[in-house]
Coordinates of C-alpha atoms in Angstrom, one line a residue:
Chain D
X1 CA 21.9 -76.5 -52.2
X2 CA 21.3 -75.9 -56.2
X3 CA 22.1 -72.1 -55.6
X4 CA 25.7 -73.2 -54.0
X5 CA 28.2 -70.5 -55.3
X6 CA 31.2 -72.2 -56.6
X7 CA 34.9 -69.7 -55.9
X8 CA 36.5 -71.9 -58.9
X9 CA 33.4 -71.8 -61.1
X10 CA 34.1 -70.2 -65.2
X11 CA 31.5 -68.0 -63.8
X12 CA 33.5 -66.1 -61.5
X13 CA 36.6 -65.9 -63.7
X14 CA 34.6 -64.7 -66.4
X15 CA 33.4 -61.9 -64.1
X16 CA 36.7 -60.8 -62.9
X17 CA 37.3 -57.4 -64.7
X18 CA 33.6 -56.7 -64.1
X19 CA 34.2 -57.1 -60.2
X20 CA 37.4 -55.8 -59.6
X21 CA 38.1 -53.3 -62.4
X22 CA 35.1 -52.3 -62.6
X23 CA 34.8 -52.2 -66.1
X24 CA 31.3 -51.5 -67.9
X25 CA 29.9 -49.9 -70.8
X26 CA 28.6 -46.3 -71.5
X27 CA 25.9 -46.0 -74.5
X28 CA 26.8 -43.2 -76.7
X29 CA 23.4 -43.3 -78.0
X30 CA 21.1 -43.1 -75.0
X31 CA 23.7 -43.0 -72.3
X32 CA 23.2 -46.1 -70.3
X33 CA 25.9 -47.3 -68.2
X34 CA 26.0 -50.9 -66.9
X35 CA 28.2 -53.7 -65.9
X36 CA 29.4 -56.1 -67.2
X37 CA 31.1 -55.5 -70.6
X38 CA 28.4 -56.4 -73.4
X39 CA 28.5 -55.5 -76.9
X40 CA 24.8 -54.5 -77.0
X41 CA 23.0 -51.6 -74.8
X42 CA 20.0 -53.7 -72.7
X43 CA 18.9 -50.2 -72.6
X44 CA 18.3 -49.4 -76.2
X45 CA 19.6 -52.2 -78.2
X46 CA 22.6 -49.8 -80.3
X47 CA 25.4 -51.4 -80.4
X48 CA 27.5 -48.0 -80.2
X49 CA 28.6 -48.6 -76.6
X50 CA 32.3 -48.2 -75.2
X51 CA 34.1 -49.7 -73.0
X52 CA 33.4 -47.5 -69.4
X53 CA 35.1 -47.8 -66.0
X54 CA 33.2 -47.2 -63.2
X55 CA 33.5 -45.0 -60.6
X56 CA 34.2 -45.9 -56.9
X57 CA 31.8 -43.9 -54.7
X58 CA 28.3 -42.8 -54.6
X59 CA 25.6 -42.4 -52.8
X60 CA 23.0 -44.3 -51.9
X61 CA 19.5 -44.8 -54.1
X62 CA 17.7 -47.6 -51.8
X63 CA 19.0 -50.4 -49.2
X64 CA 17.5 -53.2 -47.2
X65 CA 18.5 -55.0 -44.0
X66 CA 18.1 -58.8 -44.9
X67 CA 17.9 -60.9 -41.5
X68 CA 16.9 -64.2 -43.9
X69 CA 19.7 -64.7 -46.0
X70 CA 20.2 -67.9 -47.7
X71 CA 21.4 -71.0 -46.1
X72 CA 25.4 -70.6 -45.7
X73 CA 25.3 -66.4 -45.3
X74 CA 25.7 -64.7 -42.0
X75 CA 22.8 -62.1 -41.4
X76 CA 22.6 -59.6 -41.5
X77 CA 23.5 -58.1 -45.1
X78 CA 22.9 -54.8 -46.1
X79 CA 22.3 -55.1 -49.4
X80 CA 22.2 -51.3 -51.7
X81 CA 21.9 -49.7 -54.7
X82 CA 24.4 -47.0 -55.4
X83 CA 24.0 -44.0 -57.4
X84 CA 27.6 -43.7 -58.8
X85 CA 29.3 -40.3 -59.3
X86 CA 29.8 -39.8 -62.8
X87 CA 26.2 -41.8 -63.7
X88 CA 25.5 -45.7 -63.7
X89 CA 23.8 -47.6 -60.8
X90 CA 25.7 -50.7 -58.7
X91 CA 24.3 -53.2 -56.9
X92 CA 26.3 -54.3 -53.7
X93 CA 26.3 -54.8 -50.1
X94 CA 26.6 -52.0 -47.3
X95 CA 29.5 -53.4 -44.7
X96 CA 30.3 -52.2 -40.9
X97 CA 26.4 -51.3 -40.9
X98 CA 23.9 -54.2 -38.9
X99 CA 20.8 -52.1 -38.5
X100 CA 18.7 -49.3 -41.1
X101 CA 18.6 -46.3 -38.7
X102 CA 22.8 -46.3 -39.7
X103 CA 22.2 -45.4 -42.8
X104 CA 19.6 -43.4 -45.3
X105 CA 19.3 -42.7 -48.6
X106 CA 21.6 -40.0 -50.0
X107 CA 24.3 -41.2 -47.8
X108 CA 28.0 -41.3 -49.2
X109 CA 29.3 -44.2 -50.1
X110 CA 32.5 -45.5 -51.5
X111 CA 34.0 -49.0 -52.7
X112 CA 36.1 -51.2 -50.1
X113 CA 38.1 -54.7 -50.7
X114 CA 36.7 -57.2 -48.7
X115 CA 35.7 -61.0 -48.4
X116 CA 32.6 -61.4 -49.9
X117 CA 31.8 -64.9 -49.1
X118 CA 33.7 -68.1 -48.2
X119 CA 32.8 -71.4 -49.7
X120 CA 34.4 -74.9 -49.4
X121 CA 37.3 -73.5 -47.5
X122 CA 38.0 -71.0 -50.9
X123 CA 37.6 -66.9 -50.3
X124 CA 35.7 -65.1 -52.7
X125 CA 36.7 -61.2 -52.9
X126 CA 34.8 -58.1 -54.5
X127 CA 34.1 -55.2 -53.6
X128 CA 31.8 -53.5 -50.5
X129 CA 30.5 -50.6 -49.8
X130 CA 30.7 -48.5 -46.6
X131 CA 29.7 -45.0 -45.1
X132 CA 32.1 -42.2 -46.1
X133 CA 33.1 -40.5 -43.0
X134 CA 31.5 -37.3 -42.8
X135 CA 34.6 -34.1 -42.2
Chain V
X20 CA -6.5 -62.4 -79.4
X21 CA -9.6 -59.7 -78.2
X22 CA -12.4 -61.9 -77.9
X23 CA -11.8 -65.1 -80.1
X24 CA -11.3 -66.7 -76.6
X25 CA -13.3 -68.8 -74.2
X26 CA -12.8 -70.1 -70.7
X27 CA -15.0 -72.7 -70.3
X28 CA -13.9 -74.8 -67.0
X29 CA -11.3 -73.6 -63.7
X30 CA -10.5 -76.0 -61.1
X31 CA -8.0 -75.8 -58.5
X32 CA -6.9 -77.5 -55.2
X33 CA -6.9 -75.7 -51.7
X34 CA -3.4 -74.2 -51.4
X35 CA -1.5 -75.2 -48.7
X36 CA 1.3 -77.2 -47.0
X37 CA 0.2 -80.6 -48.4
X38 CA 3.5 -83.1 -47.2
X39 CA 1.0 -85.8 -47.9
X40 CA 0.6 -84.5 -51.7
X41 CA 2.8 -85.1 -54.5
X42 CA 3.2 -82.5 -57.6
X43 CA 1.1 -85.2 -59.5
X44 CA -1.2 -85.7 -57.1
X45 CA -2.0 -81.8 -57.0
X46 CA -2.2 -81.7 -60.8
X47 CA -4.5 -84.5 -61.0
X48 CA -6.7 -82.9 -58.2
X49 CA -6.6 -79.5 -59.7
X50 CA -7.2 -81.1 -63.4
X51 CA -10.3 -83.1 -62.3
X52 CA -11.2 -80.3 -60.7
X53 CA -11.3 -78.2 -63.6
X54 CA -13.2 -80.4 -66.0
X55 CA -16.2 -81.3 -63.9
X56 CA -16.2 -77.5 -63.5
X57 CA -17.2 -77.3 -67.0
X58 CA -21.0 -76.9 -67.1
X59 CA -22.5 -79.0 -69.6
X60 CA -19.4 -81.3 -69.2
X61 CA -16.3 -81.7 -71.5
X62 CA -14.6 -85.5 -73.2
X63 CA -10.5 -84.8 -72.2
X64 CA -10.2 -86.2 -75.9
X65 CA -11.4 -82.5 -76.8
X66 CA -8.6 -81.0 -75.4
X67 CA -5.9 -80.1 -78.2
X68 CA -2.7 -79.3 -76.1
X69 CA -1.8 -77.8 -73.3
X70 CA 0.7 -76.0 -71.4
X71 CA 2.3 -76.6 -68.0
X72 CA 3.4 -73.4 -65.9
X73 CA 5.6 -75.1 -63.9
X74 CA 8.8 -72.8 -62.1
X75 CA 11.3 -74.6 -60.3
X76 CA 11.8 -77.4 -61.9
X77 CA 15.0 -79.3 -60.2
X78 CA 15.0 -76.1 -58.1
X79 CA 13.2 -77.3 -55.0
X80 CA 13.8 -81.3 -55.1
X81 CA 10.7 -82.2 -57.2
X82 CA 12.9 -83.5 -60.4
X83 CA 12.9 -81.5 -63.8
X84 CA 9.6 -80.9 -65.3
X85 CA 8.6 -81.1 -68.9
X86 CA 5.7 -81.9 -70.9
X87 CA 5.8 -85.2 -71.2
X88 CA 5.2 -85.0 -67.0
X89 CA 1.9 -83.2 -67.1
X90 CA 0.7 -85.3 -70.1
X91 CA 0.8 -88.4 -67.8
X92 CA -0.3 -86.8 -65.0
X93 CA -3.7 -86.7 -66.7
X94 CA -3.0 -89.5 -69.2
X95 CA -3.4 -87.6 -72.3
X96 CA -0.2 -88.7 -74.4
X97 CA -1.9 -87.6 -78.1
X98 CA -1.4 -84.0 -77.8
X99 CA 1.4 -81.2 -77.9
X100 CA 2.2 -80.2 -74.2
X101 CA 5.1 -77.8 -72.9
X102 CA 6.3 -77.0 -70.0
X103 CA 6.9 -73.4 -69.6
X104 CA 8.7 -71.1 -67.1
X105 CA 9.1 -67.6 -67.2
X106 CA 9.3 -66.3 -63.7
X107 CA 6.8 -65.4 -61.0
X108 CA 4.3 -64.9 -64.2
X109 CA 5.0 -68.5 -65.3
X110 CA 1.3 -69.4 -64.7
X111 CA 0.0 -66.3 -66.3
X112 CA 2.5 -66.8 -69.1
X113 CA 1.0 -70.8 -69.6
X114 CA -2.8 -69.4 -70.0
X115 CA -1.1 -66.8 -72.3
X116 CA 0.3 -69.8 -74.1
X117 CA -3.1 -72.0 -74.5
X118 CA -5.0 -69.0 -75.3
X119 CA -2.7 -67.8 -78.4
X120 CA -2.9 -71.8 -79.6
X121 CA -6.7 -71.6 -79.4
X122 CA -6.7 -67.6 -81.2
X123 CA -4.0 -69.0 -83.9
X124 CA -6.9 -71.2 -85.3
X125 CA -4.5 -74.1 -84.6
X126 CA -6.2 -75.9 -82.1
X127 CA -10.3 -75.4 -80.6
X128 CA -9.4 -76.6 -77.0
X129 CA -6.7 -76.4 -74.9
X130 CA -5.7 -76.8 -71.1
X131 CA -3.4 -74.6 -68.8
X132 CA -2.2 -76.3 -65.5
X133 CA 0.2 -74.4 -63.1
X134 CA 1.8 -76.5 -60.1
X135 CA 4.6 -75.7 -57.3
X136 CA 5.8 -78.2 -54.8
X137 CA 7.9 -75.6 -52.5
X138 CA 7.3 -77.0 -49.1
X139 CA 9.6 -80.5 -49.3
X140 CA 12.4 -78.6 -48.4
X141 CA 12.4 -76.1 -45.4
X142 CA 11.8 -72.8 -46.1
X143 CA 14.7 -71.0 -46.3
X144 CA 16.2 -73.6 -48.6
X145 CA 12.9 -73.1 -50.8
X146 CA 13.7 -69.1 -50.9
X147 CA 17.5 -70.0 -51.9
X148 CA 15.8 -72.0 -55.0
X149 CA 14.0 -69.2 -55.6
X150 CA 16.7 -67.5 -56.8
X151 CA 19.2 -65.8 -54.0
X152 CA 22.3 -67.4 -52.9
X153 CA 25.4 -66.0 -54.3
X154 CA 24.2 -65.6 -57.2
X155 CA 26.3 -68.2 -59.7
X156 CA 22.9 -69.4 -60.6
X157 CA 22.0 -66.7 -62.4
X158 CA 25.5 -65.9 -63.6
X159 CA 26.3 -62.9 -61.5
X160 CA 29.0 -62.2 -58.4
X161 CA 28.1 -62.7 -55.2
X162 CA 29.6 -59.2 -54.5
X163 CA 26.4 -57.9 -56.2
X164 CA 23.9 -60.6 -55.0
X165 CA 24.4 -61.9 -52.0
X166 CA 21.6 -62.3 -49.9
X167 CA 18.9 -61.3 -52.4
X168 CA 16.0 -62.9 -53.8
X169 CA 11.8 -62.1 -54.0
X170 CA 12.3 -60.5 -50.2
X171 CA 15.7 -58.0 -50.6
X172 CA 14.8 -57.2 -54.0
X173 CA 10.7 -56.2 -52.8
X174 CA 12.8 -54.7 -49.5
X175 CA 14.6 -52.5 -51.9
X176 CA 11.2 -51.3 -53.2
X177 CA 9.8 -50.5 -50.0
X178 CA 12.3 -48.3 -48.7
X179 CA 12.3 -46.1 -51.4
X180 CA 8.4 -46.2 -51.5
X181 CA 9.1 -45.0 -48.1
X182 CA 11.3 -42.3 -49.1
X183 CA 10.2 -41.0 -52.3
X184 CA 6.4 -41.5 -52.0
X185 CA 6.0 -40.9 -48.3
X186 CA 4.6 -44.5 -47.7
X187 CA 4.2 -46.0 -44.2
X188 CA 5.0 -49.8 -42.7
X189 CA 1.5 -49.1 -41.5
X190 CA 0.4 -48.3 -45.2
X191 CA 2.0 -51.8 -46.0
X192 CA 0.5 -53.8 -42.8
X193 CA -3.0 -52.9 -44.0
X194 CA -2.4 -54.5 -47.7
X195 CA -1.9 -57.9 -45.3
X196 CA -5.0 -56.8 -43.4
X197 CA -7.1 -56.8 -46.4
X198 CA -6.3 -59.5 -48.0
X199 CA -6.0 -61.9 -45.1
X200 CA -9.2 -61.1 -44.6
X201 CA -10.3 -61.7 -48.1
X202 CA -9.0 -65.1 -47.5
X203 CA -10.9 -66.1 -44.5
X204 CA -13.7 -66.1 -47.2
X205 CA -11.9 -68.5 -49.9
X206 CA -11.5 -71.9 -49.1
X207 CA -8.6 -72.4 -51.8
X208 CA -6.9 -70.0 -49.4
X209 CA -3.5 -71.2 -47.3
X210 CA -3.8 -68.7 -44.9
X211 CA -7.7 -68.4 -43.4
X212 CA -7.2 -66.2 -40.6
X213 CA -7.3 -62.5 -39.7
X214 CA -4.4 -59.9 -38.8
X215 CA -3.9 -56.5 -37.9
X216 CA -1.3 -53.9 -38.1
X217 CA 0.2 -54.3 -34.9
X218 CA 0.5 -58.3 -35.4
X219 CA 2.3 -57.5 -39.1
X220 CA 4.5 -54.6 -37.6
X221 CA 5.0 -56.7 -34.6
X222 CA 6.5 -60.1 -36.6
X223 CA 9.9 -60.9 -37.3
X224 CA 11.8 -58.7 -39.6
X225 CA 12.8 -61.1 -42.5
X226 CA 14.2 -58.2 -44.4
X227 CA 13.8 -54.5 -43.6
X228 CA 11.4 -52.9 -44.0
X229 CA 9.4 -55.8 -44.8
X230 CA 8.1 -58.3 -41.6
X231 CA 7.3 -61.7 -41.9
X232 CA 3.6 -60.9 -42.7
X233 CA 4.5 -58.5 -45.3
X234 CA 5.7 -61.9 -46.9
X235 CA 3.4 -64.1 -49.1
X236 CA 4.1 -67.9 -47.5
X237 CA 5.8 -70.5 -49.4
X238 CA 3.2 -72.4 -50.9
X239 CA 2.2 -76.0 -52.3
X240 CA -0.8 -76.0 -54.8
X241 CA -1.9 -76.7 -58.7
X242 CA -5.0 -74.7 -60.9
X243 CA -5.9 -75.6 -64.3
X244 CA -8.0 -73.5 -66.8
X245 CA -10.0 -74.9 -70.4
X246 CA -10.1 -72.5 -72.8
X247 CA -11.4 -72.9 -76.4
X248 CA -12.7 -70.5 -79.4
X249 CA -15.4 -68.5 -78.2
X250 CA -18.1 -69.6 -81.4
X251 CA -17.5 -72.8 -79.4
X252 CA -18.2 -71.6 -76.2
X253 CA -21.3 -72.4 -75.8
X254 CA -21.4 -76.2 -76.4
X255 CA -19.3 -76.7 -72.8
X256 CA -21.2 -73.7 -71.2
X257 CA -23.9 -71.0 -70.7
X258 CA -21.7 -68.7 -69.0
X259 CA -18.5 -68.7 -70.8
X260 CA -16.0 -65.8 -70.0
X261 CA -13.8 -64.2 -72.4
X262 CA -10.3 -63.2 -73.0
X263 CA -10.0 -60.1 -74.0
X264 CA -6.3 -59.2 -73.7
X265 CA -3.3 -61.0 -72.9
X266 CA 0.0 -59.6 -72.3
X267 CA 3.7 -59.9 -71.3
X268 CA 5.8 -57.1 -70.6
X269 CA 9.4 -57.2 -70.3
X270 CA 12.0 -54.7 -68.6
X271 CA 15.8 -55.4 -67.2
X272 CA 17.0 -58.6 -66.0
X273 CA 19.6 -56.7 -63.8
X274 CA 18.6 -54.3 -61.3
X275 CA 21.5 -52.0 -61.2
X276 CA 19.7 -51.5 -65.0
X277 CA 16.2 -50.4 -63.5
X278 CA 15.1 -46.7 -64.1
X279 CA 12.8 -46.7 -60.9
X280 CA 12.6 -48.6 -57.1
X281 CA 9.3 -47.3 -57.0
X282 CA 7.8 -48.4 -60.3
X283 CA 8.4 -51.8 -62.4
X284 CA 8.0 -51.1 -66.1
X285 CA 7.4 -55.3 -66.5
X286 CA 3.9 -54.3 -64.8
X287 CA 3.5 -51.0 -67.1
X288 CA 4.2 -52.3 -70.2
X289 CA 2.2 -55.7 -69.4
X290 CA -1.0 -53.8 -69.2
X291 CA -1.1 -50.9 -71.4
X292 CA -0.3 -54.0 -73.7
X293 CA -3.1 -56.0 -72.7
X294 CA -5.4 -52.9 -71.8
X295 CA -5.0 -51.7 -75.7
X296 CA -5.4 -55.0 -76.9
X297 CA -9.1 -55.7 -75.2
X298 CA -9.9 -51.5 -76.0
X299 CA -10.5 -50.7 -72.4
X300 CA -9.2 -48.2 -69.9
X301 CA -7.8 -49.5 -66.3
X302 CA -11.1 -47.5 -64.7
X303 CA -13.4 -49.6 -67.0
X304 CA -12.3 -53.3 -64.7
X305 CA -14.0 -54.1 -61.7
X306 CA -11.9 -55.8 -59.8
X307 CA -8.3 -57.7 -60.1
X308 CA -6.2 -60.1 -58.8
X309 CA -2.7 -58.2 -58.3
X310 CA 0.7 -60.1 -57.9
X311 CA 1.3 -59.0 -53.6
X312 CA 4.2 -61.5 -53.3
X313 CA 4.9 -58.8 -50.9
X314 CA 2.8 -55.9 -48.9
X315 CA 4.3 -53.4 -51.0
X316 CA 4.1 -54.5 -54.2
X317 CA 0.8 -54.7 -54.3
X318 CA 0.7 -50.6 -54.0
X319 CA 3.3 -50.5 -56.6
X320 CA 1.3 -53.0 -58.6
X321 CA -2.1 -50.6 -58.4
X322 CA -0.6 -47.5 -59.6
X323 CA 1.8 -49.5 -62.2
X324 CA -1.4 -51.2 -64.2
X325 CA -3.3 -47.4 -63.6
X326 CA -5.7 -47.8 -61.6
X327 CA -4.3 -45.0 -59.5
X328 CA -1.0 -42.5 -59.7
X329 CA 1.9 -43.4 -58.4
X330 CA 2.1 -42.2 -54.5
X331 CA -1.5 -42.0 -54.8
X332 CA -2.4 -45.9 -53.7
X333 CA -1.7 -46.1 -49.9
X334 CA -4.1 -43.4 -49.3
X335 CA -6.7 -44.9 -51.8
X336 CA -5.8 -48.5 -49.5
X337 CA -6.1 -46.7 -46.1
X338 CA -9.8 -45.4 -47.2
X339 CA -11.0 -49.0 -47.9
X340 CA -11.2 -48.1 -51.8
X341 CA -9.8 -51.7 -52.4
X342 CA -11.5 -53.1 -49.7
X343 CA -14.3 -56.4 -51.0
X344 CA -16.8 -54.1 -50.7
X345 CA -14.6 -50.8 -52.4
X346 CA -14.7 -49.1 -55.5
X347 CA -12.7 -51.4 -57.1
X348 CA -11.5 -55.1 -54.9
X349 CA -7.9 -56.1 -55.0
X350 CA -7.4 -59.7 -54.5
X351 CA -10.7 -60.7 -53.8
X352 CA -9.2 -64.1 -53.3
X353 CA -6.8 -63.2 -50.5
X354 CA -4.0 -63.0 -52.6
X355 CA -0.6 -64.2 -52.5
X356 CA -0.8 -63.1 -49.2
X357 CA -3.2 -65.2 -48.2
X358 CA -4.1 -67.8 -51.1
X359 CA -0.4 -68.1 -51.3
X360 CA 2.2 -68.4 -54.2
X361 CA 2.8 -71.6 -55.4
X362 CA 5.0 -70.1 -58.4
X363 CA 3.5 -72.0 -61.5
X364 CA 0.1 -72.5 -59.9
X365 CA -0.3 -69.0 -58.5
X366 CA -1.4 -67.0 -61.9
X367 CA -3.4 -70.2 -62.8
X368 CA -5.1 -69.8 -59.7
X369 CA -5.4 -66.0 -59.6
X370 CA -7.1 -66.5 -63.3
X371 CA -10.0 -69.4 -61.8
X372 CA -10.8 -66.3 -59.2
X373 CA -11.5 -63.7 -61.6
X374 CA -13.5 -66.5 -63.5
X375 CA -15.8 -67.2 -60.7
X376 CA -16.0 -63.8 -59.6
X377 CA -17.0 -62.9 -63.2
X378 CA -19.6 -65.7 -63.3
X379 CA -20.4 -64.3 -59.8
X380 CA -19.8 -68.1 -57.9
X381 CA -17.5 -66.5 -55.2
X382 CA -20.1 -66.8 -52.1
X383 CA -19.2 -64.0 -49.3
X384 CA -16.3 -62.6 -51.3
X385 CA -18.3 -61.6 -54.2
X386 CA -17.2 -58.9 -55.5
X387 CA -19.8 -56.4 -57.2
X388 CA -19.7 -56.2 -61.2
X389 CA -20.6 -53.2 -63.2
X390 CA -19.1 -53.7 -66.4
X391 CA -18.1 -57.2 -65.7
X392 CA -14.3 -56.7 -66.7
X393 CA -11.5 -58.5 -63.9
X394 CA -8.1 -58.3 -64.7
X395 CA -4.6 -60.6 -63.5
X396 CA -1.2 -60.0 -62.8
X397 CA 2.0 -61.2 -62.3
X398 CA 5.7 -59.9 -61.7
X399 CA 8.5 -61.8 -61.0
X400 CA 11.9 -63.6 -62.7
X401 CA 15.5 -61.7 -62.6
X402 CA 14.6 -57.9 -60.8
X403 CA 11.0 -58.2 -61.5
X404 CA 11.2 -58.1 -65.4
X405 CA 8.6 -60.2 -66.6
X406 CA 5.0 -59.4 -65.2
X407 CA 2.1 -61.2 -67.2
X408 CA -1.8 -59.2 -67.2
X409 CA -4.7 -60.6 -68.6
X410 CA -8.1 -59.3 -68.6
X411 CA -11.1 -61.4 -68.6
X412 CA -14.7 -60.0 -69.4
X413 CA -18.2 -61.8 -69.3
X414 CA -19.1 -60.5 -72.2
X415 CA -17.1 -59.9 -75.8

């Protein structure tokens, strides 16, 4: 499969304070924040951007339930996008939640350590997201 | 580019699951297709250079494309040719491509051919071409992409379509309802045959809230398109149709980046773009062919190019207003819902609809003209960032 994820790939190394320091930028001309660390804004192009860490909770902008996944993932994932306190959007997956009346928009969510994936015998770790238990 | 372009010939091949079809084979078809299409006939010597929309490339098991493959396809090995791929819009961006070579004065006749082979390999491996997986391909974590592609990305959409703009499953179903039925009229068409709601809302939930006929089908097929300056026109044809803007518009490769879930600024910018560029407003076109890879992007797609406010196209849907015989037809050809979405071929082929609709050849799915304008569109690539619109006119 040409999409095959590869655990030892540069690509992933490359990644790794993205993923699990969650280091980004912050604009300080129009504001954006995004991940990974770039020099330029995709936003607005200024190249007056610091480095930013991100936060580790939020709450939730949209979500799917994907029953399809790709050949060599389990369904189903929950994949969301995360309105993060402090500003910036993240793009993960929802864990300990199988089917969309578990969850709606607005929801709390915060970061967990999980296994993301295993291929060719190798774990590959990040970050999840899960339902913040209400008091 | 406003009127200093002609399309003189469209040809395509039915779109379908065609095992007994190679990508040459459709190209050839879809070529030949296209040149006895033009009226007073056309020598392939005339033809300058050309442009292949072709997407997957290696992707699906069909080898790497380039230009030399289309030039022996049709055995024309004199001319320029490039392969180009730029997304979902990779077929609108290759008639894009041919018609800026014909406006730049370079060259007086040029081809666009779009072609996808995306049924050798079963479907869900297809899908993982198309861009899911764990996301190495595209140089991102799996913690942020696993599982996505064209369905979690559109299922994303929905939900907040749902949320934010009050929209119904039942509001999506009937986008499948329309076009499928559009199709039964077009014999390009993959899918010829009629649902309703309760079929869509009762099919298998490929990804929530989307059901397996919210989904456009994985699709084999190839469309080619002769354009050439319009003084020129009228040596290949007495009904030429013009191009009267042609646009790209661009917005984040990352979604996380996106301002909106419920509006894709690709589609906005692509045809205020293109809408400035031919002097026309969005109420001035009759009809369109709108990129519904999935039921709800084709509401998203209506209110993004302006032909209605957002939140305001479900109820506009559910009152027939886009219906074939509406106020103003969406995907007279059935769509990519029903015509399907062979990636390179589908803006190709979207472009040969609005050229027989606007030279009124489309039998019982003709739509009806009142200023003659019908516009197509495209969004696709990394979050839905590149969308492609042009608008054709039957007069300049």
């Amino acid at each position: 499969m040409s999409q095959a994820p590869a655990p030892a790939s540069p690509v992933y190394w490359r990644l790794n304070t993205g993923v699990y320091r969650l280091i980004g930028i912050k604009c300080n001309d129009c504001g954006h924040i995004t991940y990974p660390v770039k020099k330029i804004c995709p936003e607005c192009g200024s190249l007056n951007v610091e480095e930013y860490k991100l936060s580790r909770s939020g709450t939730v902008h949209t979500y799917c339930v994907q029953w399809a996944p790709p050949p060599g993932f389990e369904a189903p994932i929950v994949p969301i996008i995360v309105d993060m306190d402090g500003g910036g959007r993240y793009q993960g997956i929802l864990t300990e939640v199988t089917s969309p009346e578990a969850v709606k928009i607005g929801d709390k969510v915060e970061m967990v350590f999980r296994k993301v994936m295993t291929d060719r015998g190798l774990n590959v770790y990040g970050y999840k997201f899960r339902l913040v238990e209400e008091e | 580019m406003r009127g200093k372009v002609a399309v003189i010939g469209a040809g395509q091949i039915r779109f379908g699951e065609l095992f007994e079809m190679s990508l040459a084979d459709m190209v050839e078809e879809a070529y030949l297709n296209c040149l006895n299409s033009v009226d007073k006939g056309i020598d392939p010597k005339e033809i300058k250079a050309a442009w292949f929309g072709q997407w997957s490339g290696g992707f699906i098991g069909q080898g790497a494309m380039c230009g030399a493959s289309l030039a022996s396809f049709i055995g024309n090995l004199e001319i320029p040719v490039t392969r180009l791929e730029n997304g979902c819009p990779t077929g609108g961006d290759a008639f894009r491509h041919a018609c800026l070579g014909v406006a730049s004065g370079v060259y007086d006749v040029a081809l666009a051919v779009g072609a996808e082979k995306m049924r050798d390999k079963p479907s869900a491996e297809s899908l993982g071409g198309a861009g899911g997986g764990g996301g190495a391909e595209m140089g991102l974590h799996p913690s942020w992409m696993m599982g996505m592609g064209g369905p979690g990305i559109q299922a994303l959409h929905a939900t907040r379509q749902m949320h934010e703009l009050g929209y119904t499953m039942e509001n999506f179903a009937r986008v499948a309802v329309k076009n499928h039925h559009n199709g039964t009229f077009c014999p390009y068409a993959h899918y010829q045959f009629e649902v309703t709601i309760e079929r869509v809302l009762g099919s298998y939930i490929v990804c929530w809230p989307l059901h397996l006929l919210d989904c456009c089908p994985q699709t084999d097929g190839a469309a080619a398109l002769i354009v050439c300056r319009a003084e020129l026109a009228k040596k290949y044809t007495d009904k030429p149709v013009y191009v009267m803007g042609s646009n790209i518009g661009i917005d984040h490769k990352n979604l996380w980046d996106r301002s909106s879930f419920v509006e894709q600024l690709s589609t906005v910018r692509a045809a205020r773009g293109a809408h400035a560029m031919a002097g026309i407003k969005p109420s001035d076109v009759d009809f369109a062919e709108l990129h519904d890879c999935f039921t709800n992007t084709e509401l998203m797609n209506i209110e993004d190019v302006g032909f209605a406010r957002k939140g305001e196209a479900a109820g506009m849907l559910m009152n027939g207003e886009f219906d074939l015989d509406g106020r103003l037809p969406i995907n007279p050809s059935g769509g990519l819902k029903a015509h399907g979405h062979p990636i390179g071929a589908t803006g190709v082929g979207q472009l040969c609809e609005v050229f027989w609709q606007l030279r009124e050849q489309a039998d019982k799915r003709q739509v009806k003209l009142t200023n003659g304008i019908g516009t197509q569109h495209n969004v696709g690539g990394d979050a839905f960032g590149v969308a492609a619109y042009n608008i054709l006119s039957r007069s300049i």
